[in-house]
XYZ file of N, CA and C in Angstrom:
741
model
N 108.457 108.201 106.498
C 107.885 107.026 105.666
C 108.832 105.750 105.730
N 108.388 104.319 106.207
C 108.880 103.520 105.923
C 108.566 102.583 104.697
N 109.886 101.253 104.470
C 109.346 100.853 103.679
C 108.163 99.525 103.744
N 108.162 99.705 104.649
C 107.299 98.405 105.131
C 105.104 99.041 105.184
N 105.627 100.225 105.280
C 104.561 100.608 105.865
C 103.792 101.139 104.137
N 104.176 100.393 103.208
C 103.778 100.524 102.003
C 103.995 98.867 101.193
N 105.383 98.833 101.297
C 105.078 97.684 100.901
C 104.929 96.118 100.919
N 104.856 96.697 102.572
C 105.300 95.313 102.895
C 106.014 94.766 103.474
N 106.252 93.419 103.885
C 107.212 93.240 104.441
C 107.734 91.868 103.287
N 109.349 92.392 102.948
C 110.056 91.539 102.533
C 110.341 90.223 102.414
N 110.874 90.005 103.397
C 110.603 88.435 103.979
C 109.365 87.411 104.168
N 108.679 88.090 103.901
C 107.141 87.534 103.559
C 107.343 86.508 102.141
N 106.383 85.911 102.046
C 106.540 85.283 100.143
C 106.218 86.239 99.665
N 106.102 86.266 98.363
C 106.610 87.163 97.264
C 106.860 88.487 97.216
N 108.047 88.337 98.229
C 108.441 89.281 98.661
C 110.278 89.412 97.379
N 111.153 90.305 98.223
C 112.459 90.166 97.566
C 113.414 91.101 99.328
N 114.583 90.510 99.231
C 115.247 90.514 100.142
C 116.637 91.428 99.394
N 117.121 92.996 99.594
C 117.934 92.818 99.248
C 118.789 93.455 100.080
N 120.530 93.110 99.832
C 121.543 93.935 100.843
C 122.647 94.109 99.909
N 123.597 94.830 100.424
C 124.457 95.592 100.168
C 125.812 94.412 100.087
N 126.448 94.302 99.061
C 127.588 93.231 99.109
C 128.718 93.505 98.979
N 129.759 93.128 99.487
C 130.986 94.096 99.842
C 131.881 95.440 98.865
N 131.593 94.727 98.059
C 131.776 95.741 96.979
C 130.992 97.198 96.096
N 129.723 97.068 96.930
C 128.607 97.648 96.982
C 128.692 99.190 98.336
N 129.829 100.318 97.872
C 129.985 101.471 98.448
C 128.556 102.014 98.788
N 128.475 102.471 100.441
C 127.181 103.234 100.942
C 126.097 102.390 101.022
N 126.226 101.231 101.437
C 125.573 100.369 101.707
C 125.822 99.321 102.652
N 124.841 98.766 103.782
C 125.077 98.547 105.138
C 125.672 97.065 104.971
N 126.727 96.809 105.608
C 127.005 95.303 105.587
C 125.990 94.322 106.309
N 125.721 92.975 105.118
C 124.767 91.979 105.617
C 125.095 91.345 107.453
N 124.380 90.339 107.049
C 124.621 89.760 108.201
C 125.530 88.406 108.357
N 126.028 87.576 108.732
C 127.238 86.621 108.540
C 126.777 85.449 107.309
N 125.875 85.699 107.358
C 125.532 84.756 106.214
C 125.214 85.720 104.878
N 125.741 87.117 104.475
C 125.347 87.809 103.440
C 124.233 88.239 103.469
N 123.286 88.606 103.919
C 121.819 88.684 104.278
C 122.260 90.539 105.201
N 121.054 90.903 104.436
C 119.667 91.885 105.339
C 118.370 92.453 104.960
N 117.764 93.183 105.616
C 116.413 93.202 105.418
C 116.380 94.603 104.649
N 117.631 95.214 104.472
C 117.377 96.390 103.331
C 117.025 96.451 102.504
N 115.918 96.492 101.332
C 116.141 96.038 100.054
C 115.795 97.511 99.918
N 117.122 97.978 99.622
C 117.439 99.653 99.537
C 118.715 99.734 98.368
N 118.702 100.720 97.604
C 120.450 101.151 97.173
C 120.288 102.596 97.284
N 121.068 103.472 97.100
C 120.698 104.890 96.211
C 120.919 105.646 94.554
N 120.368 105.838 94.078
C 119.946 105.868 93.112
C 121.201 106.379 91.901
N 122.484 106.899 93.087
C 123.583 107.053 92.380
C 124.215 106.079 91.933
N 123.932 104.853 92.663
C 125.015 103.467 92.264
C 124.660 102.882 91.334
N 123.009 102.692 90.181
C 122.639 102.497 90.025
C 123.406 102.492 88.665
N 124.118 101.504 88.454
C 125.303 102.005 87.663
C 126.087 100.337 87.400
N 126.329 99.912 86.075
C 126.875 98.762 85.703
C 127.741 98.654 86.705
N 127.940 97.391 87.419
C 128.863 96.870 88.027
C 128.583 96.587 89.377
N 127.637 97.518 90.008
C 126.975 97.098 91.569
C 126.867 95.963 91.758
N 127.228 95.617 92.711
C 127.123 94.437 92.983
C 126.039 94.606 94.771
N 124.992 93.194 94.796
C 124.452 93.457 95.760
C 124.014 91.844 95.856
N 123.482 91.466 97.060
C 122.786 89.990 97.577
C 121.568 90.014 97.658
N 120.641 89.613 96.499
C 119.092 89.706 96.255
C 118.984 88.332 96.137
N 117.590 88.250 96.470
C 116.566 86.975 96.775
C 115.532 87.893 96.417
N 114.742 86.951 95.359
C 113.489 87.206 94.874
C 112.299 86.317 95.101
N 111.554 85.561 95.749
C 110.937 84.620 96.731
C 110.010 84.136 95.649
N 109.296 82.732 95.738
C 108.408 82.390 94.570
C 107.296 82.847 95.224
N 106.308 83.511 94.237
C 104.828 84.536 94.647
C 104.102 82.854 94.396
N 103.106 83.605 95.693
C 101.939 82.530 96.140
C 100.998 82.559 94.467
N 100.078 81.665 94.587
C 98.563 81.899 94.285
C 97.706 83.221 94.194
N 97.395 83.571 93.275
C 96.745 84.925 93.373
C 94.920 84.387 93.588
N 94.168 85.147 93.935
C 92.916 85.249 93.966
C 92.468 86.368 92.831
N 91.374 85.922 92.108
C 90.991 86.736 90.810
C 90.149 87.940 91.334
N 90.050 88.951 90.339
C 88.907 90.222 90.877
C 87.241 89.592 90.409
N 86.659 90.182 91.587
C 85.477 90.192 90.844
C 85.071 91.223 89.704
N 83.883 90.521 89.382
C 83.179 91.449 88.294
C 83.184 93.058 89.390
N 83.362 94.264 89.101
C 83.271 95.941 90.006
C 81.451 96.028 90.449
N 80.507 95.334 89.531
C 79.595 95.469 89.964
C 78.753 94.193 91.366
N 79.572 93.056 91.171
C 79.650 92.383 92.440
C 80.201 92.793 93.727
N 81.844 93.189 93.457
C 82.577 93.800 94.434
C 81.889 94.584 95.192
N 81.225 95.964 94.540
C 80.994 96.840 95.429
C 79.380 96.391 95.669
N 78.765 95.326 96.093
C 77.832 94.755 96.307
C 78.243 94.052 97.601
N 79.504 94.053 97.653
C 79.881 93.123 99.058
C 80.403 94.342 99.937
N 79.830 94.645 101.470
C 80.403 95.401 102.108
C 81.619 94.918 102.662
N 83.034 95.901 102.757
C 84.087 95.991 103.033
C 84.838 97.322 104.421
N 84.363 97.410 104.913
C 84.946 97.775 106.270
C 84.891 96.924 107.299
N 85.703 97.729 108.655
C 85.559 97.009 109.506
C 84.370 97.037 110.620
N 83.546 98.021 110.758
C 82.071 98.326 110.568
C 81.321 96.894 110.168
N 81.315 96.017 109.211
C 80.427 95.341 109.097
C 81.314 93.956 108.788
N 82.198 94.260 109.974
C 83.091 92.912 109.539
C 82.446 91.718 109.839
N 81.584 91.413 110.796
C 80.827 89.858 111.115
C 80.013 89.970 110.014
N 79.223 90.797 108.970
C 78.528 90.170 108.167
C 79.459 89.577 107.315
N 80.828 90.219 106.958
C 81.892 89.663 106.163
C 82.201 88.628 106.452
N 82.456 88.276 107.618
C 83.050 86.904 107.692
C 81.733 85.846 107.567
N 80.107 85.926 107.795
C 79.539 85.066 107.505
C 79.217 85.200 105.760
N 79.673 85.994 105.331
C 79.218 85.897 104.117
C 80.402 84.864 103.199
N 81.207 84.871 103.731
C 82.494 83.934 103.521
C 82.795 82.850 104.295
N 81.779 82.459 104.985
C 81.480 81.227 105.879
C 82.630 81.121 106.410
N 83.050 82.343 107.274
C 84.433 82.105 108.348
C 84.472 82.617 109.344
N 84.944 81.864 110.728
C 84.807 81.641 112.137
C 85.252 82.975 112.730
N 84.327 83.456 113.417
C 84.925 84.930 114.240
C 86.438 84.278 114.843
N 87.365 85.245 115.172
C 88.520 85.021 116.153
C 89.648 83.909 115.413
N 89.085 82.830 113.837
C 89.864 82.517 113.540
C 90.709 83.429 113.059
N 92.334 82.652 112.265
C 93.212 82.818 111.957
C 92.524 83.666 109.884
N 91.607 82.575 109.578
C 90.870 83.735 108.536
C 90.660 84.542 108.712
N 89.804 84.786 109.388
C 88.780 86.055 110.103
C 89.871 87.518 110.423
N 90.907 87.090 111.122
C 92.389 87.869 111.301
C 92.871 88.604 110.562
N 92.967 87.375 109.087
C 93.323 87.969 107.784
C 92.636 89.089 107.248
N 91.443 88.638 107.361
C 90.378 89.329 106.151
C 90.588 90.783 107.372
N 90.532 90.743 108.705
C 89.507 92.181 109.381
C 91.662 92.397 108.915
N 92.615 92.211 109.389
C 93.827 92.916 108.389
C 94.279 93.983 107.301
N 93.315 93.276 106.146
C 93.181 93.418 105.387
C 92.652 94.994 105.435
N 91.620 94.727 105.674
C 90.345 95.846 105.531
C 90.921 97.102 106.262
N 92.033 96.797 107.395
C 92.145 98.091 108.568
C 93.316 98.726 107.457
N 94.250 97.771 106.637
C 95.083 98.269 105.785
C 94.717 99.589 105.160
N 93.461 98.858 104.196
C 93.200 99.792 103.440
C 92.123 101.108 103.909
N 91.606 100.719 105.581
C 91.243 102.504 105.724
C 92.118 103.020 106.358
N 93.352 102.596 106.561
C 94.789 103.608 107.084
C 94.999 104.716 106.348
N 95.108 106.214 106.704
C 94.516 107.284 106.189
C 96.677 107.286 105.308
N 96.473 107.682 103.788
C 97.614 107.702 102.853
C 98.776 108.311 103.622
N 100.101 107.960 103.630
C 101.165 109.308 104.971
C 101.071 110.191 103.634
N 101.905 110.799 104.396
C 102.004 112.215 103.271
C 103.056 112.132 101.797
N 102.712 113.159 100.927
C 103.325 112.669 99.499
C 103.013 111.327 98.768
N 102.045 110.798 99.538
C 100.689 109.025 98.556
C 99.430 109.280 98.663
N 99.147 109.165 97.528
C 97.719 108.718 97.267
C 97.673 107.171 97.132
N 97.078 106.552 97.961
C 96.762 105.343 98.031
C 94.894 105.136 97.733
N 94.808 102.999 96.663
C 93.269 102.764 97.502
C 93.718 101.670 96.958
N 92.744 101.183 97.866
C 92.341 99.717 97.051
C 91.510 99.067 96.479
N 91.912 98.529 95.443
C 90.914 97.927 94.072
C 90.939 97.082 94.447
N 89.357 96.566 94.199
C 88.302 94.918 94.420
C 87.557 94.979 92.835
N 87.953 95.535 92.358
C 87.917 94.543 90.998
C 88.968 95.689 89.983
N 88.773 94.765 88.353
C 89.966 95.312 87.880
C 89.260 96.750 87.490
N 88.540 96.893 86.858
C 87.879 97.939 86.896
C 88.610 99.641 87.420
N 88.124 99.002 88.534
C 88.531 100.353 89.552
C 89.981 100.327 89.637
N 90.384 99.201 89.651
C 92.324 99.623 89.574
C 92.529 100.514 88.079
N 91.743 100.352 87.041
C 92.203 100.931 86.028
C 91.610 102.234 86.282
N 90.319 102.399 86.503
C 89.808 103.649 87.158
C 90.990 104.552 87.815
N 91.810 104.133 89.043
C 92.356 104.903 89.623
C 93.787 104.856 88.709
N 93.967 104.052 88.612
C 95.288 104.910 87.941
C 95.233 105.493 86.613
N 94.109 105.685 85.892
C 94.004 106.581 84.630
C 93.587 107.667 85.574
N 93.051 107.771 86.556
C 92.854 108.830 87.417
C 94.411 109.704 87.205
N 95.344 108.942 87.700
C 96.925 109.613 88.277
C 97.724 109.626 87.101
N 97.424 109.073 86.023
C 98.692 109.097 85.217
C 97.985 109.336 83.579
N 96.885 109.514 83.345
C 96.179 109.375 81.873
C 95.430 108.219 81.342
N 94.727 108.886 80.619
C 93.886 107.350 80.011
C 95.213 106.282 79.066
N 96.309 107.099 78.636
C 96.840 105.979 77.910
C 97.900 105.088 78.991
N 97.930 104.621 79.566
C 99.141 103.565 80.467
C 99.550 102.310 80.257
N 100.162 101.997 80.322
C 100.813 100.139 80.738
C 100.930 99.584 81.922
N 100.574 98.027 82.131
C 100.976 97.598 83.155
C 102.340 96.945 82.818
N 103.084 97.337 84.114
C 104.674 96.343 84.207
C 104.349 95.569 85.407
N 104.359 94.298 84.919
C 104.042 93.330 86.033
C 105.743 92.803 86.569
N 105.990 92.370 88.009
C 107.326 92.195 88.171
C 107.149 91.176 89.076
N 107.904 90.152 87.848
C 107.845 88.402 87.669
C 108.851 88.004 87.861
N 109.808 88.205 89.444
C 110.993 87.960 89.139
C 111.525 86.759 90.350
N 111.820 85.341 89.874
C 112.213 84.474 90.592
C 114.011 83.653 90.718
N 113.906 83.808 92.247
C 115.163 83.340 91.768
C 115.622 82.882 93.688
N 117.100 82.070 93.412
C 117.574 81.872 95.188
C 118.049 83.311 95.446
N 118.454 83.245 96.521
C 119.798 83.705 96.861
C 121.519 83.816 96.688
N 121.261 85.348 95.946
C 122.793 84.785 95.982
C 123.063 86.530 95.024
N 124.151 86.599 93.989
C 124.980 87.801 94.149
C 124.594 88.288 92.802
N 123.887 89.255 92.854
C 123.727 89.971 91.341
C 124.321 90.945 91.397
N 125.086 91.595 90.159
C 124.994 92.514 89.549
C 124.399 93.055 88.865
N 124.423 94.774 89.046
C 124.108 95.621 87.892
C 124.599 95.010 86.378
N 124.026 95.315 85.459
C 123.788 94.799 83.894
C 124.174 96.226 83.633
N 124.513 96.025 81.688
C 123.842 97.319 80.663
C 122.521 97.451 80.493
N 122.426 98.925 80.632
C 121.103 98.867 79.862
C 120.072 99.347 80.813
N 120.352 99.978 81.860
C 119.038 99.898 82.763
C 118.432 101.333 82.054
N 117.164 101.257 82.585
C 115.885 101.973 81.745
C 115.119 103.011 81.972
N 115.231 104.153 83.052
C 113.996 105.247 82.948
C 112.739 104.536 81.837
N 111.938 104.166 83.161
C 110.407 104.460 82.329
C 109.288 105.185 82.665
N 110.066 105.897 83.033
C 108.579 106.957 83.858
C 108.889 107.219 85.190
N 108.698 108.679 85.318
C 108.479 109.734 86.789
C 107.046 109.981 87.432
N 106.192 109.127 86.281
C 104.862 108.988 87.271
C 104.593 107.154 87.336
N 104.376 107.482 88.075
C 103.412 105.548 88.444
C 102.737 105.169 89.604
N 101.603 104.171 89.541
C 100.933 103.887 90.697
C 102.031 102.370 90.578
N 101.950 102.171 91.896
C 102.773 100.594 92.079
C 101.492 99.894 92.908
N 101.160 98.508 92.503
C 99.455 97.855 93.152
C 100.361 96.398 93.784
N 99.918 96.326 94.982
C 100.222 94.880 95.351
C 98.846 94.652 95.919
N 98.911 92.990 95.763
C 97.461 92.257 96.135
C 97.561 91.770 97.719
N 96.822 91.626 98.370
C 96.828 91.763 99.958
C 96.049 90.195 99.926
N 96.117 89.543 101.268
C 95.330 88.610 101.238
C 93.922 88.997 101.725
N 93.054 88.654 100.364
C 91.569 88.258 100.522
C 90.956 87.266 100.148
N 89.832 87.357 100.353
C 88.806 86.027 99.754
C 88.884 86.183 98.239
N 89.004 87.351 97.961
C 88.974 87.598 96.632
C 89.626 88.665 96.175
N 90.388 89.377 95.215
C 91.225 90.228 94.710
C 91.473 91.725 95.553
N 92.421 91.571 95.987
C 92.281 93.124 96.357
C 93.237 94.031 96.498
N 93.403 95.104 95.591
C 95.584 94.924 95.417
C 95.050 96.571 95.559
N 95.971 96.485 96.768
C 96.687 98.041 97.416
C 98.002 98.847 96.378
N 96.762 100.437 95.927
C 97.498 100.467 94.915
C 97.835 102.104 95.568
N 99.178 102.260 95.304
C 100.099 103.487 96.199
C 100.348 104.418 94.550
N 100.507 105.731 94.884
C 100.540 106.865 93.662
C 101.444 107.848 94.584
N 102.829 108.121 93.926
C 103.610 108.927 94.661
C 104.127 110.022 93.443
N 104.512 110.826 94.870
C 105.344 112.312 93.648
C 106.648 111.600 93.725
N 106.735 112.522 93.179
C 108.873 112.836 92.742
C 109.684 111.142 92.912
N 109.161 110.563 92.152
C 109.394 109.105 92.035
C 109.699 108.877 90.407
N 110.632 107.594 90.264
C 111.151 107.388 88.762
C 111.209 105.829 89.078
N 110.752 105.208 88.241
C 110.568 103.566 87.847
C 111.737 103.146 86.460
N 113.165 102.395 87.361
C 113.949 101.913 86.186
C 113.234 100.124 86.044
N 114.095 99.657 84.880
C 114.211 98.112 84.479
C 115.738 97.857 84.494
N 115.905 97.332 85.461
C 117.297 96.794 85.812
C 117.921 95.355 85.659
N 118.579 95.597 84.476
C 119.032 94.195 84.167
C 120.006 93.372 85.263
N 119.751 92.764 86.001
C 120.368 91.734 86.904
C 121.438 90.244 86.343
N 122.589 90.141 86.237
C 123.486 89.341 86.320
C 123.782 88.564 87.642
N 123.198 87.245 88.103
C 123.671 86.209 88.927
C 124.485 85.455 88.886
N 125.489 85.306 89.829
C 126.826 85.053 90.164
C 126.647 83.653 89.270
N 125.747 82.964 89.564
C 125.510 81.747 88.465
C 125.185 81.373 87.766
N 124.962 83.258 86.726
C 124.937 82.928 85.233
C 123.473 83.599 84.909
N 122.090 83.620 85.999
C 120.933 83.559 85.570
C 121.033 85.357 85.629
N 120.171 85.845 84.550
C 119.630 87.066 83.973
C 118.015 87.219 84.375
N 118.064 88.589 84.688
C 116.393 89.033 85.438
C 116.756 90.586 84.680
N 115.395 90.704 84.895
C 114.615 92.393 84.605
C 114.094 92.337 85.721
N 114.480 93.082 86.529
C 113.902 93.504 87.631
C 113.046 95.449 87.870
N 112.202 95.566 88.544
C 111.849 96.764 88.147
C 111.958 97.725 89.519
N 112.622 98.735 89.308
C 112.913 99.500 90.742
C 112.541 100.709 90.654
N 112.015 100.956 92.346
C 110.995 102.845 92.474
C 112.753 103.673 93.132
N 112.488 104.935 92.486
C 113.148 105.446 92.928
C 112.922 106.653 93.503
N 112.827 106.942 94.717
C 112.204 108.283 95.509
C 113.127 109.578 95.642
N 113.017 110.555 94.758
C 113.840 111.793 94.483
C 113.581 112.218 95.731
N 112.659 113.033 96.793
C 112.286 113.427 97.575
C 112.023 112.928 99.093
N 113.054 112.691 99.770
C 113.029 111.543 100.973
C 113.147 112.775 102.545
N 112.951 114.021 102.080
C 112.889 114.666 103.103
C 111.927 115.050 104.241
N 110.378 114.183 103.975
C 109.659 114.100 105.034
C 109.612 112.553 105.269
N 110.401 112.161 105.337
C 110.447 110.532 105.652
C 110.451 110.795 107.113
N 110.536 109.538 107.973
C 110.980 109.166 109.160
C 111.749 109.319 109.008
N 112.427 110.385 110.235
C 114.124 109.785 109.850
C 114.474 108.387 110.533
N 113.798 107.689 111.088
C 114.093 106.934 112.161
C 113.923 105.629 110.897
N 113.842 105.892 109.782
C 113.109 104.188 108.977
C 114.272 103.679 108.596
N 114.001 102.151 108.270
C 115.228 101.085 107.942
C 116.360 101.806 106.856
N 115.234 102.320 105.551
C 116.424 103.147 104.480
C 117.455 103.799 104.880
N 117.368 104.994 105.725
C 118.059 105.402 106.324
C 119.197 104.856 107.201
N 118.926 103.790 108.042
C 120.133 103.127 108.497
C 120.696 102.290 107.778
N 120.304 101.847 107.048
C 121.223 100.614 105.937
C 121.824 101.901 105.205
N 122.030 102.782 104.643
C 122.428 102.987 103.451
C 123.508 104.241 104.494
N 122.945 104.660 105.481
C 124.308 105.525 106.727
C 123.811 107.171 105.656
N 122.090 107.635 105.455
C 121.980 108.812 104.229
C 121.116 109.981 105.535
N 120.854 110.566 105.209
C 119.773 110.957 105.661
C 118.189 112.014 105.669
N 117.291 112.117 105.760
C 116.165 112.886 104.895
C 116.848 113.469 104.255
N 116.356 113.583 102.729
C 116.738 114.612 102.247
C 117.875 115.070 101.635
N 118.994 113.806 101.477
C 120.075 114.120 100.694
C 120.509 113.384 99.245
N 119.720 112.280 99.384
C 119.997 111.219 98.601
C 118.971 110.652 98.164
N 118.020 110.608 96.837
C 117.634 109.924 96.301
C 117.467 107.940 96.636
N 116.689 107.962 97.158
C 116.891 106.283 97.522
C 116.046 105.031 96.602
N 116.787 103.984 96.234
C 115.335 103.375 95.479
C 115.032 102.100 95.973
N 114.610 101.208 96.280
C 114.571 99.857 95.874
C 113.782 98.813 95.102
N 114.094 97.852 94.844
C 113.889 96.933 93.744
C 112.264 96.330 94.431
N 111.374 96.354 93.805
C 110.029 96.298 93.640
C 109.704 94.623 94.295
N 109.337 94.329 95.538
C 108.783 92.678 95.676
C 108.146 91.634 94.616
N 108.776 90.692 94.758
C 108.231 90.289 93.566
C 106.515 89.901 93.418
N 105.799 90.069 92.241
C 104.177 90.019 92.437
C 103.797 91.869 92.346
N 104.736 92.599 92.807
C 104.102 93.789 92.422
C 104.384 94.002 90.924
N 102.836 94.718 90.904
C 102.573 95.431 89.104
C 102.989 97.162 89.252
N 103.596 97.559 88.613
C 103.537 98.839 87.977
C 102.371 99.697 87.359
N 102.019 100.406 86.676
C 101.224 101.503 85.815
C 102.142 102.212 85.711
N 102.300 102.444 84.777
C 103.129 103.749 84.150
C 102.535 104.792 82.687
N 102.387 105.892 82.617
C 101.786 106.699 81.070
C 102.930 105.389 80.018
N 101.923 105.497 79.229
C 102.671 104.722 77.624
C 103.304 105.568 76.829
């Protein structure tokens, strides 16, 4: 499994990028400007004092969910692409058409091993998927953290919020479409970070306890210099993602 396959490119708007600082063991040294694309760290390093270079980019304006009945009345499949483009008055082969096609294809990709995925096109369907995986008593945890790239230090009081979760992020589409993932063997943490300029933020991190089924060539293993199935691997969620956990 690769980070980009599930969580998207962290270098694009709405993402975050994390790299190792020179005081953080077992992590890759960054590029000459102190940055890297590895938004990952080991769970054993989740303690006060760990330092990392972090950038949380600003979120772009988000589309709104349609009512469930309306969303379900609109086609959403690759074989209906011409009809969809016509409905939204989008020209074939335009940049907008390619974005719509890419989003639909992403939703149609089969889930990877150890993952359950679902593209919610209404708030009702998003809640239905989340409650089917977590039970009816759940709460949403938004991840809205913005800040320029700088060194952050893990503060006191990191809190584990749950061992079951559904992580969602919005895809580019004329109306809101949220790609949600339910993983097995994960933990969600809220981590206090203190920036070099004194900025204090609360960031959400996901730790994957079993990486034995991940692609051995995944970026995370290259960054952390570990092998599949050895250490639990964590990453901060990109800005704009949100998490459902049992209440």
